[in-house]
C-alpha atoms as one frame of an Amber mdcrd trajectory, in Angstrom:
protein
  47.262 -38.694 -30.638  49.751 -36.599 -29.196  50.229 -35.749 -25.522  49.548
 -32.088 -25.805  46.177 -33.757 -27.740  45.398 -35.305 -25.106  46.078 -33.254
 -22.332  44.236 -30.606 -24.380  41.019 -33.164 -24.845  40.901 -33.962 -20.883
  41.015 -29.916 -20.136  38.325 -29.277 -22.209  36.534 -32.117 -20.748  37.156
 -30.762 -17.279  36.228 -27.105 -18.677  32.887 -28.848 -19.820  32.007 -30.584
 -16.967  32.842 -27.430 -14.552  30.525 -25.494 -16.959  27.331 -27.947 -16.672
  28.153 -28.100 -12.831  27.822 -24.419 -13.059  24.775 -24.493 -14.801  23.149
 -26.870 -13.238  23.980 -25.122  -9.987  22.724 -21.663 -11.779  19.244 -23.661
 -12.897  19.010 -24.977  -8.555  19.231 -21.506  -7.622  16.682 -19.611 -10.413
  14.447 -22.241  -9.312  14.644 -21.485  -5.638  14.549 -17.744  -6.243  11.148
 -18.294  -8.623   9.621 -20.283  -5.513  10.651 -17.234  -3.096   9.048 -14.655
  -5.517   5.768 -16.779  -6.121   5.775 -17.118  -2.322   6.192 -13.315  -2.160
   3.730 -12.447  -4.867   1.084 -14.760  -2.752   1.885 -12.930   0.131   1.633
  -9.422  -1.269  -1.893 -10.690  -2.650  -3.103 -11.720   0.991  -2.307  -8.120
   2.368  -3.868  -6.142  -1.222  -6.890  -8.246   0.310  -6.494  -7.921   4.066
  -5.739  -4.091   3.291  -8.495  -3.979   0.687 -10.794  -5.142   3.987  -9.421
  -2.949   6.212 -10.139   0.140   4.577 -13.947  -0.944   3.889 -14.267  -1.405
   7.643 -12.732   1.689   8.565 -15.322   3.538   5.760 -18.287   1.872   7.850
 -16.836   2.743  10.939 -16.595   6.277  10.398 -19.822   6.232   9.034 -20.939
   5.038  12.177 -19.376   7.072  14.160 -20.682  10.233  11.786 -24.212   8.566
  12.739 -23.836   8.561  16.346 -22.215  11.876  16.467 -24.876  12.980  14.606
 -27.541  12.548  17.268 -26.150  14.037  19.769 -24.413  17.142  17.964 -27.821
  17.709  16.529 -28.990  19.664  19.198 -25.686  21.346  19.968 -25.111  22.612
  16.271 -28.847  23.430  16.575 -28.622  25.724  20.120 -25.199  27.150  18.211
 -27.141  28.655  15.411 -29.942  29.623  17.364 -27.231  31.792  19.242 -25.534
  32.803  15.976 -29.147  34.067  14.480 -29.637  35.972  17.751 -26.050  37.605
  17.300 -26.819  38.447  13.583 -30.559  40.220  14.588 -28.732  42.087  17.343
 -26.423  43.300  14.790 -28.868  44.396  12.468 -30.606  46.132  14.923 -28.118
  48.051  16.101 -27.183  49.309  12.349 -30.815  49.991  11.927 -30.544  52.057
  15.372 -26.994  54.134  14.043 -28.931  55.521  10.767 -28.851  54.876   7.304
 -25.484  56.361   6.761 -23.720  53.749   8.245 -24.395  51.328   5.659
């Protein structure tokens, strides 16, 4: 074998070996990267859940607050429409007082 063989041989060897460094180097770092995204996926699944929770607590808390607004609005919206039926009858009446032309 020549020298330009061999010095060709021991390149390509070199070549070789820098490429499986690389890859094995490219495998270490796919591997770490699919650990951070399972770790991510995990974490995006605890706060779909926590989030999931959340919003079912909120629902019963507004329901409960609806509830207890309810009781004591009750009356109020009840003395409102009293006072609304009042306005309406005095209304009436005084149409009924101006004559038929009016409406």
């Amino acid at each position: 074998m020549t020298a330009d063989e061999e010095k060709t041989i021991k390149t390509l060897e070199t070549r070789v070996r820098q490429l499986i460094l690389k890859f094995q180097q490219q495998q270490e770092d796919h591997e770490e990267l699919h650990g951070h995204l399972v770790a991510r996926e995990e974490e995006l699944k605890a706060v779909k859940e926590k989030n999931k929770k959340l919003e079912t607590e909120y629902a019963n808390l507004k329901m409960a607050k609806m509830l207890e607004i309810g009781d004591t609005d009750l009356a109020a919206a009840k003395q409102r429409i009293g006072q609304l039926m009042r306005d309406v009858d005095k209304c009436i009446a005084l149409l009924k007082a101006m004559g038929p032309e009016v409406y």
